[in-house]
């Protein structure tokens, strides 16, 4: 099946007892057994829920993986992956990523003895040079948040799997590669096909698509890895409720249609901003002169609706004035919904990254991030035009 068909049908069966075409919301905490241990595959809803199961199956199909696992949030899914590690283990992570992931790594997992190396992954040599016998996980986003840098997923997977990276390792000790695919969505990029071991989604964003739920998902191929992550999911308990699973399932059905419009609107806004005399640099990976363009063309099927830009007057007050002047673009955290959002990473999504570290990685105080939604592109441009002034 092609993705458009999978988004609507994968894992979905009419409800066996009623024929309901939409997956029911199984709002239950437990399931009746006919004798101790005799049940229909469902015992207790932290471990199994039918609505969640349908979504997990659908997620696996649309990321071309064998197994899906859903979580209460994207961060809960990230937390589950990190719980695979033990004190003394090391992680190589991108130096340009979601602030909440950075906070989880440095404020929670560093305390339990896991060591993180943050590197610029646009040059994969920076990854190779940090690998040692303790390296267990490589964590990346592409395009990165908020600077829209591109990381070559296949090249990173090759480094992780190459015997020279880990001469003394058995295959079971392979360095795992986890790709946060939230920005691209499965419509534009499938990291498992490029050699990644785990794909992570904040389904809060494009997958849900309507800014009405918090949800996370993992997809993987390896059976043993699935068992370990399922054990963490039920033992730690950060599971989503059935209502949220339903909302994500509903969102998935239109992902392809929405993403097409996010891409065309995104391109229109990026090209408009770039020619504006008051705009400084526009960060959007669809520009032919973007340093990651060739890799983006190779591993993505489109460039999406996320972008960032600075103003020529690169001052915080001018940026704040713009951020407070848009009428259609709502000033808010998050992304990937039908409505366009404008965001100030330095004080909002990325405030948990120390300023020095932010500036060093190119995230300036005046950087503005846009999540371009599904409104009329002309109306969105008009809104930016009046706000930039
Ligand atoms: C939002 C986001 C997350 C965290 O997901 P939540 O659903 O908010 O917990 C992780 N990664 C990226 C790229 C995000 O945008």
Coordinates of C-alpha atoms and ligand atoms in Angstrom, one line a residue:
X1 CA 0.0 0.0 0.0
X2 CA 1.1 3.6 -0.7
X3 CA 1.4 6.0 2.3
X4 CA -1.9 7.8 1.5
X5 CA -3.8 4.5 1.7
X6 CA -1.9 3.4 4.8
X7 CA -2.6 6.6 6.6
X8 CA -6.4 5.9 6.3
X9 CA -6.5 2.1 6.5
X10 CA -3.3 0.6 8.2
X11 CA -4.3 -1.3 11.3
X12 CA -7.9 -0.2 11.1
X13 CA -10.7 -2.8 11.1
X14 CA -14.4 -2.0 11.6
X15 CA -15.3 -2.6 15.2
X16 CA -16.1 -6.4 15.4
X17 CA -19.1 -6.1 17.6
X18 CA -20.9 -3.1 15.9
X19 CA -19.2 -2.5 12.5
X20 CA -18.4 1.1 13.6
X21 CA -16.0 2.4 10.9
X22 CA -14.1 4.7 13.3
X23 CA -12.0 3.0 16.0
X24 CA -13.9 3.2 19.3
X25 CA -12.4 5.0 22.3
X26 CA -12.1 2.1 24.8
X27 CA -12.4 4.2 27.9
X28 CA -11.7 1.4 30.4
X29 CA -9.0 0.7 33.0
X30 CA -9.5 -3.1 33.1
X31 CA -10.9 -6.1 31.3
X32 CA -13.0 -9.0 32.6
X33 CA -11.4 -12.4 32.6
X34 CA -13.4 -15.6 32.3
X35 CA -11.0 -17.5 34.6
X36 CA -7.7 -16.3 36.3
X37 CA -5.3 -15.5 33.4
X38 CA -8.0 -16.4 30.7
X39 CA -8.7 -13.2 28.8
X40 CA -8.8 -11.8 25.2
X41 CA -5.3 -10.3 25.2
X42 CA -6.2 -7.4 27.4
X43 CA -5.6 -7.4 31.2
X44 CA -5.1 -3.8 32.4
X45 CA -5.1 -0.6 30.4
X46 CA -1.6 0.6 31.4
X47 CA -0.3 -2.5 29.6
X48 CA -2.8 -2.8 26.7
X49 CA -5.7 -0.8 25.3
X50 CA -7.4 -1.5 22.0
X51 CA -7.6 2.1 20.8
X52 CA -3.9 2.5 21.5
X53 CA -3.1 -0.8 19.8
X54 CA -4.7 0.3 16.6
X55 CA -2.7 3.5 16.6
X56 CA 0.5 1.6 17.4
X57 CA -0.1 -0.7 14.5
X58 CA -0.9 2.3 12.2
X59 CA 2.3 4.1 13.4
X60 CA 4.5 1.1 12.6
X61 CA 3.0 0.8 9.1
X62 CA 3.4 4.5 8.2
X63 CA 7.0 4.6 9.3
X64 CA 7.8 1.3 7.5
X65 CA 8.6 -0.4 10.8
X66 CA 7.5 -3.6 12.5
X67 CA 6.5 -2.2 15.9
X68 CA 4.9 1.0 17.2
X69 CA 4.6 2.1 20.9
X70 CA 2.7 5.2 22.0
X71 CA 3.4 7.4 25.0
X72 CA 1.7 10.2 26.9
X73 CA 4.0 12.8 25.1
X74 CA 6.9 13.1 22.8
X75 CA 9.1 13.7 25.9
X76 CA 7.8 10.5 27.5
X77 CA 8.8 8.6 24.4
X78 CA 12.2 10.2 24.6
X79 CA 12.4 9.3 28.3
X80 CA 11.6 5.6 27.4
X81 CA 14.5 5.4 24.9
X82 CA 17.0 6.9 27.4
X83 CA 15.9 4.3 30.0
X84 CA 17.5 1.6 27.8
X85 CA 20.8 3.0 29.1
X86 CA 22.8 2.4 32.3
X87 CA 25.1 4.6 34.4
X88 CA 28.4 5.1 32.5
X89 CA 26.8 4.8 29.1
X90 CA 27.4 7.7 26.7
X91 CA 25.1 9.4 24.1
X92 CA 26.1 11.6 21.2
X93 CA 23.4 14.1 20.5
X94 CA 22.9 17.0 18.1
X95 CA 23.8 20.4 19.4
X96 CA 20.7 21.9 17.7
X97 CA 17.6 20.2 18.9
X98 CA 14.3 20.6 20.8
X99 CA 14.9 22.4 24.1
X100 CA 12.8 19.9 26.1
X101 CA 15.0 17.0 24.9
X102 CA 18.1 18.9 25.9
X103 CA 16.6 19.6 29.3
X104 CA 15.7 15.9 29.8
X105 CA 19.2 14.8 28.9
X106 CA 21.1 17.3 30.9
X107 CA 18.9 17.9 34.0
X108 CA 17.5 14.3 34.5
X109 CA 19.7 11.7 32.8
X110 CA 23.0 13.3 33.5
X111 CA 22.2 13.0 37.2
X112 CA 21.8 9.2 36.8
X113 CA 25.3 8.9 35.3
X114 CA 24.7 9.1 31.6
X115 CA 27.1 11.2 29.7
X116 CA 26.1 13.4 26.7
X117 CA 28.3 14.8 23.9
X118 CA 26.6 17.5 21.9
X119 CA 28.0 18.0 18.5
X120 CA 27.3 19.7 15.1
X121 CA 26.1 16.7 13.1
X122 CA 26.0 18.5 9.8
X123 CA 29.6 17.1 9.6
X124 CA 29.4 13.5 10.6
X125 CA 33.1 13.4 11.4
X126 CA 32.1 15.2 14.6
X127 CA 30.2 12.0 15.6
X128 CA 33.0 9.5 14.7
X129 CA 35.4 11.5 16.8
X130 CA 33.2 11.1 20.0
X131 CA 32.6 7.4 19.7
X132 CA 34.2 5.1 22.3
X133 CA 33.4 1.8 24.0
X134 CA 30.8 3.5 26.2
X135 CA 28.8 5.0 23.3
X136 CA 25.3 3.4 23.3
X137 CA 23.1 5.9 21.5
X138 CA 23.3 8.5 18.8
X139 CA 20.3 11.0 19.0
X140 CA 19.4 13.3 16.2
X141 CA 16.8 15.5 14.7
X142 CA 16.7 16.5 11.0
X143 CA 15.7 19.1 10.0
X144 CA 16.9 20.5 13.3
X145 CA 14.9 22.7 15.6
X146 CA 14.9 25.7 15.0
X147 CA 17.8 26.2 12.6
X148 CA 16.6 23.8 9.9
X149 CA 20.0 22.1 9.5
X150 CA 20.1 18.8 7.8
X151 CA 21.8 15.6 9.1
X152 CA 22.6 12.7 6.8
X153 CA 20.7 9.9 8.4
X154 CA 22.2 7.1 6.3
X155 CA 25.7 8.4 7.0
X156 CA 25.1 8.4 10.7
X157 CA 23.6 4.9 10.6
X158 CA 26.6 3.7 8.7
X159 CA 29.0 5.2 11.4
X160 CA 27.0 3.6 14.2
X161 CA 27.0 0.2 12.5
X162 CA 30.5 0.1 11.2
X163 CA 32.9 -2.3 13.0
X164 CA 35.6 0.4 13.2
X165 CA 33.2 2.4 15.5
X166 CA 33.0 -0.4 17.9
X167 CA 35.6 -3.1 17.4
X168 CA 34.9 -5.0 20.6
X169 CA 31.1 -5.0 20.3
X170 CA 28.9 -7.9 19.6
X171 CA 26.0 -7.2 17.2
X172 CA 23.6 -7.0 20.2
X173 CA 25.7 -4.1 21.6
X174 CA 25.4 -2.1 18.4
X175 CA 25.2 1.7 18.9
X176 CA 21.5 2.6 18.5
X177 CA 20.5 5.5 16.3
X178 CA 17.3 7.3 17.2
X179 CA 15.9 9.9 14.9
X180 CA 13.3 12.5 16.1
X181 CA 11.2 12.7 12.9
X182 CA 8.7 15.2 14.3
X183 CA 9.6 18.1 11.9
X184 CA 9.5 16.0 8.7
X185 CA 6.6 13.7 9.6
X186 CA 6.5 10.2 8.0
X187 CA 5.0 11.9 4.9
X188 CA 8.4 13.6 4.1
X189 CA 11.0 11.2 5.6
X190 CA 11.3 7.6 6.9
X191 CA 14.4 7.2 9.0
X192 CA 14.1 3.4 9.4
X193 CA 14.5 3.0 5.7
X194 CA 17.8 4.9 6.0
X195 CA 19.2 2.6 8.7
X196 CA 18.0 4.2 11.9
X197 CA 17.0 1.9 14.7
X198 CA 14.2 4.0 16.3
X199 CA 12.0 6.8 15.0
X200 CA 10.5 9.2 17.5
X201 CA 7.5 11.4 17.0
X202 CA 6.0 14.1 19.1
X203 CA 2.5 13.3 17.6
X204 CA 1.4 16.5 19.3
X205 CA 2.6 18.2 16.1
X206 CA 2.0 17.1 12.5
X207 CA 0.6 13.7 13.2
X208 CA -2.2 15.0 15.5
X209 CA -2.2 18.1 13.4
X210 CA -5.0 20.0 15.1
X211 CA -3.3 21.4 18.3
X212 CA -5.7 19.4 20.5
X213 CA -3.6 16.6 22.1
X214 CA -0.2 15.8 23.6
X215 CA 1.1 12.5 22.4
X216 CA 4.4 10.6 21.6
X217 CA 5.3 7.6 19.6
X218 CA 8.3 5.3 18.8
X219 CA 8.6 3.0 15.9
X220 CA 11.3 0.3 15.5
X221 CA 12.0 -3.0 13.6
X222 CA 14.0 -5.1 16.0
X223 CA 11.8 -7.5 18.1
X224 CA 14.2 -7.5 21.1
X225 CA 14.3 -3.7 21.1
X226 CA 10.5 -3.6 21.0
X227 CA 10.3 -6.0 24.0
X228 CA 12.6 -3.8 26.0
X229 CA 10.7 -0.6 25.2
X230 CA 7.4 -2.2 25.8
X231 CA 8.6 -3.3 29.2
X232 CA 9.7 0.3 29.9
X233 CA 6.3 1.6 28.6
X234 CA 4.2 -0.6 31.0
X235 CA 6.7 -0.4 33.9
X236 CA 7.1 3.3 33.9
X237 CA 3.5 4.0 32.9
X238 CA 3.7 7.1 30.7
X239 CA 1.0 5.8 28.5
X240 CA -1.5 7.9 26.5
X241 CA -5.2 7.8 27.2
X242 CA -7.6 6.3 24.6
X243 CA -9.1 9.7 23.8
X244 CA -5.7 11.0 22.8
X245 CA -5.0 7.9 20.8
X246 CA -8.3 8.5 18.9
X247 CA -7.4 12.1 18.2
X248 CA -4.0 11.1 16.7
X249 CA -5.6 8.3 14.6
X250 CA -8.1 10.9 13.3
X251 CA -5.2 13.3 12.5
X252 CA -3.2 10.6 10.6
X253 CA -6.1 10.2 8.1
X254 CA -5.4 13.6 6.6
X255 CA -1.6 13.8 7.2
X256 CA -0.8 13.6 3.4
X257 CA -3.3 16.2 2.4
X258 CA -2.2 18.6 5.2
X259 CA 1.5 18.1 4.6
X260 CA 1.2 18.9 0.9
X261 CA -0.3 22.3 1.8
X262 CA 2.2 22.8 4.6
X263 CA 4.9 22.3 1.9
X264 CA 3.4 24.7 -0.7
X265 CA 2.6 27.4 1.9
X266 CA 6.0 26.9 3.5
X267 CA 7.8 27.5 0.2
X268 CA 5.7 30.6 -0.6
X269 CA 6.5 32.1 2.8
X270 CA 10.2 31.2 2.7
X271 CA 10.6 32.8 -0.7
X272 CA 8.6 35.9 0.3
X273 CA 10.7 36.4 3.4
X274 CA 14.0 35.9 1.5
X275 CA 13.3 38.8 -0.9
X276 CA 12.1 41.1 1.9
X277 CA 14.5 44.1 2.3
X278 CA 14.2 44.1 6.1
X279 CA 14.7 40.3 6.6
X280 CA 18.2 39.0 7.4
X281 CA 18.8 35.3 7.0
X282 CA 16.0 32.8 6.3
X283 CA 16.6 29.2 7.5
X284 CA 14.6 26.8 5.3
X285 CA 16.0 23.6 3.9
X286 CA 14.3 23.9 0.5
X287 CA 16.6 26.7 -0.7
X288 CA 19.0 25.4 -3.4
X289 CA 21.9 27.1 -1.6
X290 CA 21.1 25.7 1.8
X291 CA 24.2 23.7 3.0
X292 CA 22.1 20.6 3.5
X293 CA 20.0 20.9 0.3
X294 CA 21.5 17.9 -1.5
X295 CA 21.0 15.6 1.5
X296 CA 17.5 17.0 2.1
X297 CA 16.7 16.2 -1.5
X298 CA 18.0 12.7 -1.1
X299 CA 16.3 11.8 2.2
X300 CA 13.1 13.9 2.2
X301 CA 10.2 14.1 -0.2
X302 CA 9.5 17.8 0.5
X303 CA 10.6 20.6 2.8
X304 CA 7.6 21.1 5.1
X305 CA 6.2 24.2 6.8
X306 CA 8.9 25.0 9.4
X307 CA 11.4 27.8 9.0
X308 CA 13.2 30.5 11.0
X309 CA 14.5 33.9 10.2
X310 CA 16.3 36.9 11.6
X311 CA 15.8 40.6 10.8
X312 CA 18.5 42.8 9.3
X313 CA 17.9 45.0 12.4
X314 CA 19.1 42.0 14.5
X315 CA 17.9 43.4 17.9
X316 CA 15.7 41.8 20.5
X317 CA 13.2 44.7 20.7
X318 CA 12.6 44.7 16.9
X319 CA 12.0 40.9 17.0
X320 CA 9.6 41.3 20.0
X321 CA 7.7 44.0 18.2
X322 CA 7.2 41.7 15.1
X323 CA 6.3 38.8 17.4
X324 CA 3.6 40.9 19.0
X325 CA 2.2 42.4 15.7
X326 CA 1.1 39.4 13.7
X327 CA -2.7 38.8 13.6
X328 CA -3.0 35.4 11.8
X329 CA 0.3 33.9 13.0
X330 CA -0.5 33.2 16.7
X331 CA 2.4 33.7 19.2
X332 CA 2.6 30.3 20.7
X333 CA 4.9 27.3 21.4
X334 CA 4.4 24.1 19.4
X335 CA 4.0 23.5 15.6
X336 CA 2.5 21.3 13.0
X337 CA -1.1 22.3 13.5
X338 CA -3.6 23.7 10.9
X339 CA -3.1 27.2 12.2
X340 CA 0.1 29.2 11.6
X341 CA 2.2 29.9 14.7
X342 CA 5.1 32.3 15.4
X343 CA 7.6 31.6 18.1
X344 CA 10.6 33.1 19.8
X345 CA 12.9 30.2 20.4
X346 CA 15.3 32.1 22.8
X347 CA 12.6 32.8 25.3
X348 CA 10.1 30.1 24.5
X349 CA 10.9 26.6 23.1
X350 CA 14.6 26.8 23.7
X351 CA 14.7 28.9 26.9
X352 CA 16.1 25.8 28.8
X353 CA 19.3 25.9 26.8
X354 CA 21.9 28.3 28.4
X355 CA 22.3 31.5 26.4
X356 CA 26.0 31.0 25.8
X357 CA 25.4 27.5 24.4
X358 CA 22.5 28.8 22.3
X359 CA 24.5 31.7 20.7
X360 CA 27.5 29.4 20.1
X361 CA 25.2 27.1 18.1
X362 CA 23.9 29.9 16.0
X363 CA 20.5 30.5 17.8
X364 CA 20.5 34.2 18.2
X365 CA 18.3 36.2 20.6
X366 CA 16.3 37.7 17.6
X367 CA 15.7 34.4 15.8
X368 CA 12.0 34.0 14.9
X369 CA 10.5 30.6 14.1
X370 CA 7.4 30.0 12.0
X371 CA 5.1 27.0 11.8
X372 CA 3.3 27.7 8.5
X373 CA -0.3 26.4 8.7
X374 CA -3.0 25.7 6.2
X375 CA -4.5 29.2 5.7
X376 CA -4.4 31.0 2.4
X377 CA -0.7 31.8 1.6
X378 CA -1.6 35.3 0.4
X379 CA -3.3 36.1 3.7
X380 CA -0.3 34.8 5.6
X381 CA 2.1 36.9 3.5
X382 CA -0.1 40.0 4.0
X383 CA 0.0 39.4 7.8
X384 CA 3.8 39.1 7.8
X385 CA 4.1 42.2 5.6
X386 CA 2.1 44.4 8.0
X387 CA 4.0 43.0 11.0
X388 CA 7.5 43.5 9.5
X389 CA 6.3 46.9 8.5
Ligands
LIG1 C1 7.5 19.1 20.7 C2 8.7 18.3 20.4 C3 9.1 17.3 21.2 C4 8.4 17.0 22.5 O1 7.2 16.5 22.3 P1 5.9 16.7 23.4 O2 4.8 16.0 22.7 O3 5.8 18.2 23.5 O4 6.3 16.1 24.7 C5 10.2 16.6 20.8 N1 10.9 16.8 19.7 C6 10.5 17.8 18.8 C7 11.3 18.1 17.6 C8 9.4 18.6 19.2 O5 9.0 19.6 18.4

